[in-house]
PDB file of C-alpha atoms and ligand atoms in Angstrom:
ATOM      1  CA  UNK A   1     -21.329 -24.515  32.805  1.00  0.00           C
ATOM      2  CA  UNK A   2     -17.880 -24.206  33.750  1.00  0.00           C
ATOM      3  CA  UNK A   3     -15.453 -26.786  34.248  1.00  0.00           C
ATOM      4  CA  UNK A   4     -12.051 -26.312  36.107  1.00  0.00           C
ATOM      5  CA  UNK A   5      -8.897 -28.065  35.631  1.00  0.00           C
ATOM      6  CA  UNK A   6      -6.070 -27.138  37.360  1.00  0.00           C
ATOM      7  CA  UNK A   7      -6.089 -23.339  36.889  1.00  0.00           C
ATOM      8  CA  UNK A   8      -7.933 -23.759  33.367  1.00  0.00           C
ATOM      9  CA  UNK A   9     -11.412 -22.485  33.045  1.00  0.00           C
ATOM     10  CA  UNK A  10     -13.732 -24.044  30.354  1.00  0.00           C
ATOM     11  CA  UNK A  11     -16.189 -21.389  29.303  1.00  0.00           C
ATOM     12  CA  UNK A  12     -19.128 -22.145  26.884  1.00  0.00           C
ATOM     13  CA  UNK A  13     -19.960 -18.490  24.594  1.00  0.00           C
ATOM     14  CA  UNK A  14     -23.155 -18.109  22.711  1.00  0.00           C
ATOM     15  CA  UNK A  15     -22.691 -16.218  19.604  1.00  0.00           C
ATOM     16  CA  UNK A  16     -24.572 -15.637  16.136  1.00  0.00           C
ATOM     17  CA  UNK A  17     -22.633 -18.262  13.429  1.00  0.00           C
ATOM     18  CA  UNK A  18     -22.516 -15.606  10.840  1.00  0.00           C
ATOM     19  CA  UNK A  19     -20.131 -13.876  13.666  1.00  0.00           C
ATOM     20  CA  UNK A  20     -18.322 -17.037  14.309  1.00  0.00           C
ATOM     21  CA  UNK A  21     -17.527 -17.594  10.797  1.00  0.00           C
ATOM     22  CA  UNK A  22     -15.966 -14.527  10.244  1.00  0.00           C
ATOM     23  CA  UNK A  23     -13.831 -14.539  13.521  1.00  0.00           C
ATOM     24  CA  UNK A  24     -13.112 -18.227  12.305  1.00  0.00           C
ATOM     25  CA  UNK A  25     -11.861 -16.764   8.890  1.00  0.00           C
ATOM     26  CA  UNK A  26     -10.307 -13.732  10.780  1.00  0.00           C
ATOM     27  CA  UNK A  27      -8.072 -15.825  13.126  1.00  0.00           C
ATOM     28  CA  UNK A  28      -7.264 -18.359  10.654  1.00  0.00           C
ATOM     29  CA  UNK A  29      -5.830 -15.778   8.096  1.00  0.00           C
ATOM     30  CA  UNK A  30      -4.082 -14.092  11.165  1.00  0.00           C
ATOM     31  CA  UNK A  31      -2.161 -17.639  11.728  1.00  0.00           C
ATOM     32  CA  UNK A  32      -3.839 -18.811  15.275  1.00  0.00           C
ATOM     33  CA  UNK A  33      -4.151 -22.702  15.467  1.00  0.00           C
ATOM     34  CA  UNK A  34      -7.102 -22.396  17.090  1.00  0.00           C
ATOM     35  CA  UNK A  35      -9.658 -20.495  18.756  1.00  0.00           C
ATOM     36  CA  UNK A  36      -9.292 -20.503  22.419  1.00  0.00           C
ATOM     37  CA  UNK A  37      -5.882 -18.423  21.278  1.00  0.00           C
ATOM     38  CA  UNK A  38      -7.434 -16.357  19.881  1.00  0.00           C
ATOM     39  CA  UNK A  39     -10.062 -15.346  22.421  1.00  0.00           C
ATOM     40  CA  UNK A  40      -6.940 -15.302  25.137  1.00  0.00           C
ATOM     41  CA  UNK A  41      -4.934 -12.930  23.024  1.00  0.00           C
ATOM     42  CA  UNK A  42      -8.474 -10.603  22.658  1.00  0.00           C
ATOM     43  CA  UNK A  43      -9.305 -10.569  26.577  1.00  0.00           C
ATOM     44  CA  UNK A  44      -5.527  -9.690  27.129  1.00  0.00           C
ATOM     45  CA  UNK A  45      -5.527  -7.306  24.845  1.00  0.00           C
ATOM     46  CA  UNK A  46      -8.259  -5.236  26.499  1.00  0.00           C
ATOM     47  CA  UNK A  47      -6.524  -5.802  29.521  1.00  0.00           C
ATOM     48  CA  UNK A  48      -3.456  -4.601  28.615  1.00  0.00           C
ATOM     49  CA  UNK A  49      -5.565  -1.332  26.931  1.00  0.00           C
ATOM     50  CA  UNK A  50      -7.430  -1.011  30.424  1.00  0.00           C
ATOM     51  CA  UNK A  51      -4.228  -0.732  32.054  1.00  0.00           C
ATOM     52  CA  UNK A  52      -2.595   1.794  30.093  1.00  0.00           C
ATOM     53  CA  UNK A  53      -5.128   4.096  30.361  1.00  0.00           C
ATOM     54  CA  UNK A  54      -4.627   4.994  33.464  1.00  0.00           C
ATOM     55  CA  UNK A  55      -1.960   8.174  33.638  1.00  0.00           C
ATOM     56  CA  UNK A  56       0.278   6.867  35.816  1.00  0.00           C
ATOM     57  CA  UNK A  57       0.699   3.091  35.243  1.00  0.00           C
ATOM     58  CA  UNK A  58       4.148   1.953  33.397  1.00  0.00           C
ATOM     59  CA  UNK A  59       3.984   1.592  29.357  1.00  0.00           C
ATOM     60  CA  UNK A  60       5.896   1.339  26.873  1.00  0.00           C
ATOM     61  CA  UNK A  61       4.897   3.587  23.396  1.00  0.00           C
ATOM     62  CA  UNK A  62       6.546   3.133  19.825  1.00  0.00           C
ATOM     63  CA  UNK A  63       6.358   6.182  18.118  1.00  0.00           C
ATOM     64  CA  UNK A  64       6.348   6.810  14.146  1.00  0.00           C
ATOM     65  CA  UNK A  65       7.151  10.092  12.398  1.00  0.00           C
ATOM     66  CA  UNK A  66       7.225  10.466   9.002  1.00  0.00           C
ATOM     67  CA  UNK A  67       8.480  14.242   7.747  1.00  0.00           C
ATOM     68  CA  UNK A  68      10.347  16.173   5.746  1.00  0.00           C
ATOM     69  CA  UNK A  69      13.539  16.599   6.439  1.00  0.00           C
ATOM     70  CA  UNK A  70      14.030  19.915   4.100  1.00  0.00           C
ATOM     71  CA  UNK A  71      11.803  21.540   6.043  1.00  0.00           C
ATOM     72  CA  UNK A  72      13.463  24.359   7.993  1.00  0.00           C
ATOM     73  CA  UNK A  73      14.556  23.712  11.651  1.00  0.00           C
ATOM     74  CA  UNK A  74      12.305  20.591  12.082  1.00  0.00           C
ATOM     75  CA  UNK A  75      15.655  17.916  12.224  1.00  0.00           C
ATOM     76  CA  UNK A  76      16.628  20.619  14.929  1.00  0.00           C
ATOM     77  CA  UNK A  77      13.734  20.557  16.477  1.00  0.00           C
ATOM     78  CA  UNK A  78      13.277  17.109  16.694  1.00  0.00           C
ATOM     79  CA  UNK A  79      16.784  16.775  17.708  1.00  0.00           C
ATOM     80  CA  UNK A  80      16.409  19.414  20.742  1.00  0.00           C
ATOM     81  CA  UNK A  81      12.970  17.500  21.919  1.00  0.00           C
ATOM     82  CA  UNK A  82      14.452  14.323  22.242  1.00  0.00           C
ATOM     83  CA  UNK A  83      17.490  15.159  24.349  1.00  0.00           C
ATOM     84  CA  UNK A  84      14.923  17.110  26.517  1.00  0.00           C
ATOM     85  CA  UNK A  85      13.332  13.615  26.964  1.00  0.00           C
ATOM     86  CA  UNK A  86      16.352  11.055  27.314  1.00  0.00           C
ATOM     87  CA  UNK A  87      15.339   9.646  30.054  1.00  0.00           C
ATOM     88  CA  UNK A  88      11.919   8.303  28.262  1.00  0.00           C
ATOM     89  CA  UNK A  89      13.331   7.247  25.084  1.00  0.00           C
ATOM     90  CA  UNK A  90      14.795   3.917  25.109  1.00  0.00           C
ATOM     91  CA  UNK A  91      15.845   3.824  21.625  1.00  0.00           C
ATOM     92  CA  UNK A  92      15.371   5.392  18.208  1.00  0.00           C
ATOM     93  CA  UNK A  93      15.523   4.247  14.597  1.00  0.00           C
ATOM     94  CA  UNK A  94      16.144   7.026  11.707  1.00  0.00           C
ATOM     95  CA  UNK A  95      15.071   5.580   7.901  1.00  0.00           C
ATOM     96  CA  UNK A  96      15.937   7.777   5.055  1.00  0.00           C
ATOM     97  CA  UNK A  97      12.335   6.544   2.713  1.00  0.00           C
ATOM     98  CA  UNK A  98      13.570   8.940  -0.097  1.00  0.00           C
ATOM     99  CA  UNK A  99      15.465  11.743  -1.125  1.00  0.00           C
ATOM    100  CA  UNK A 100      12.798  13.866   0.896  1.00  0.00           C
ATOM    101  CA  UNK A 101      11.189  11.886   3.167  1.00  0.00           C
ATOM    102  CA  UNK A 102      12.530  10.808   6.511  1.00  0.00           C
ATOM    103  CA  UNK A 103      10.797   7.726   8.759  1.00  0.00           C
ATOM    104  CA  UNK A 104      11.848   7.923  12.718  1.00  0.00           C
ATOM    105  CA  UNK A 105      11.270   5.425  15.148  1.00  0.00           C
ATOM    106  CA  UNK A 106      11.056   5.387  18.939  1.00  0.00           C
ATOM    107  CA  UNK A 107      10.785   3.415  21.726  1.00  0.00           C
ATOM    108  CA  UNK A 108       9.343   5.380  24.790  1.00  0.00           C
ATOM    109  CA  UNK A 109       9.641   3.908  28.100  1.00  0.00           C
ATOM    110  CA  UNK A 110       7.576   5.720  31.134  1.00  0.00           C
ATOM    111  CA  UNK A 111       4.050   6.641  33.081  1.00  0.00           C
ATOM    112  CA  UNK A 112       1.395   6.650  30.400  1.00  0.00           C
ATOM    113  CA  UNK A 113       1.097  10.462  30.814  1.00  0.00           C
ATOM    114  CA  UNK A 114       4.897  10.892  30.190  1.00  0.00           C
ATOM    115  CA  UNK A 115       4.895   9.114  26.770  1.00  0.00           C
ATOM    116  CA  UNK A 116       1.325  10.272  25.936  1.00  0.00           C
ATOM    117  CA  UNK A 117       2.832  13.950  26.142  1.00  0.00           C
ATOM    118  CA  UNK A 118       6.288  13.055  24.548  1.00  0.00           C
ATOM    119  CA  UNK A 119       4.512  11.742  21.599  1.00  0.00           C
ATOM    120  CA  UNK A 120       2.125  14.653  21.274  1.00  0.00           C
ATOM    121  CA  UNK A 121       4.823  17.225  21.161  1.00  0.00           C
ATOM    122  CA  UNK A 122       6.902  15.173  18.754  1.00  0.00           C
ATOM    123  CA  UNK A 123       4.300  14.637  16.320  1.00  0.00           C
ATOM    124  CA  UNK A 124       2.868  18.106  16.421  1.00  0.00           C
ATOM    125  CA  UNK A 125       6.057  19.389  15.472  1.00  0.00           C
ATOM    126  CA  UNK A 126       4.880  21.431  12.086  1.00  0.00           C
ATOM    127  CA  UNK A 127       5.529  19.224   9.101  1.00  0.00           C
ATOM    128  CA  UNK A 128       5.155  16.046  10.855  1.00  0.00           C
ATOM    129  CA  UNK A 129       3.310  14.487   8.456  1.00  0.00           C
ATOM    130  CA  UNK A 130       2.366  11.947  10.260  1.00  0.00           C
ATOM    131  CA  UNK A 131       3.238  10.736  14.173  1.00  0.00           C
ATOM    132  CA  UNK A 132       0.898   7.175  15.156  1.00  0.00           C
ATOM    133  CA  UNK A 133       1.467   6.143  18.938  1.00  0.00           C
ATOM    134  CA  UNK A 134       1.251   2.423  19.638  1.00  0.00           C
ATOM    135  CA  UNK A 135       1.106   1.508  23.782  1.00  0.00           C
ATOM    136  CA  UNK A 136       1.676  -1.834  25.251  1.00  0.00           C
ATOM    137  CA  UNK A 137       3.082  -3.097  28.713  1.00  0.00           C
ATOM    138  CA  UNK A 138       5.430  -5.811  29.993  1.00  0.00           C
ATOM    139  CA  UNK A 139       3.441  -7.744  32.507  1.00  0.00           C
ATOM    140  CA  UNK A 140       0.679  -9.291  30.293  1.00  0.00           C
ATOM    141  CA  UNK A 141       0.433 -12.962  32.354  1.00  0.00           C
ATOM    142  CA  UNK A 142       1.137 -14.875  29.062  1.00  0.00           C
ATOM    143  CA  UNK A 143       0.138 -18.927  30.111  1.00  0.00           C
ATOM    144  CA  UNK A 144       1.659 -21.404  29.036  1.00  0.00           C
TER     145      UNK A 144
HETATM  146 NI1   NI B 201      16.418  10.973   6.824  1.00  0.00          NI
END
């Protein structure tokens, strides 16, 4: 049954209660107030992930490196890679974790092929320990 009020669409979901009781214990320790946030924040979520993975619609990617900055010609390397890419990198964060280890942040702005490939030649840079790409877009229809 559905019931419509104004543009608000009532839905009833059948689902096991084990399930339900650990999504219930999921969203609560995750902060929602209650569960029809929850379930709007999932089904935008996979819209958003539908979107971007088409090549060539708009997204926005933060990138994290972690490496070494001893190693020989990577800062350089880095360096050279990102001014070849100004125009898709918004912004970028440097963290100096140790006395070795160097975190580096950035914002990539661009077609989901653009930052895909940006982020796949920064983080197989040798001696990037470690490069995770996270993509998201603007135009998510948040209610309310
Ligand atoms: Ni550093």
């Amino acid at each position: 049954m559905r019931t419509v009020m104004q543009n608000i669409v009532r839905f009833g979901v059948s689902i096991d209660d084990k399930l339900l009781d650990k999504f219930d214990a999921l969203i609560a320790k995750k902060g929602y107030v209650n569960r029809s946030e929850a379930i709007r924040d999932l089904i935008r979520s996979m819209l958003v992930d539908e979107d971007i993975s088409d090549p060539e619609a708009e997204s926005i990617g933060t990138l994290s490196l972690v490496y070494n900055h001893h190693a020989s010609e990577l800062a350089d390397k880095l360096n050279d890679l990102q001014h070849h890419s100004y125009k898709n990198i918004v912004s970028t964060t440097h963290i100096h974790l140790d006395e070795h280890n160097c975190l580096e942040v950035l914002i990539l702005k661009g077609k989901t092929r653009e930052v895909k490939a940006i982020a796949d030649k920064l983080s197989s840079i040798k001696n990037v320990k470690n490069g995770q790409l996270t993509l998201t877009r603007a135009e998510t229809e948040k209610e309310e």
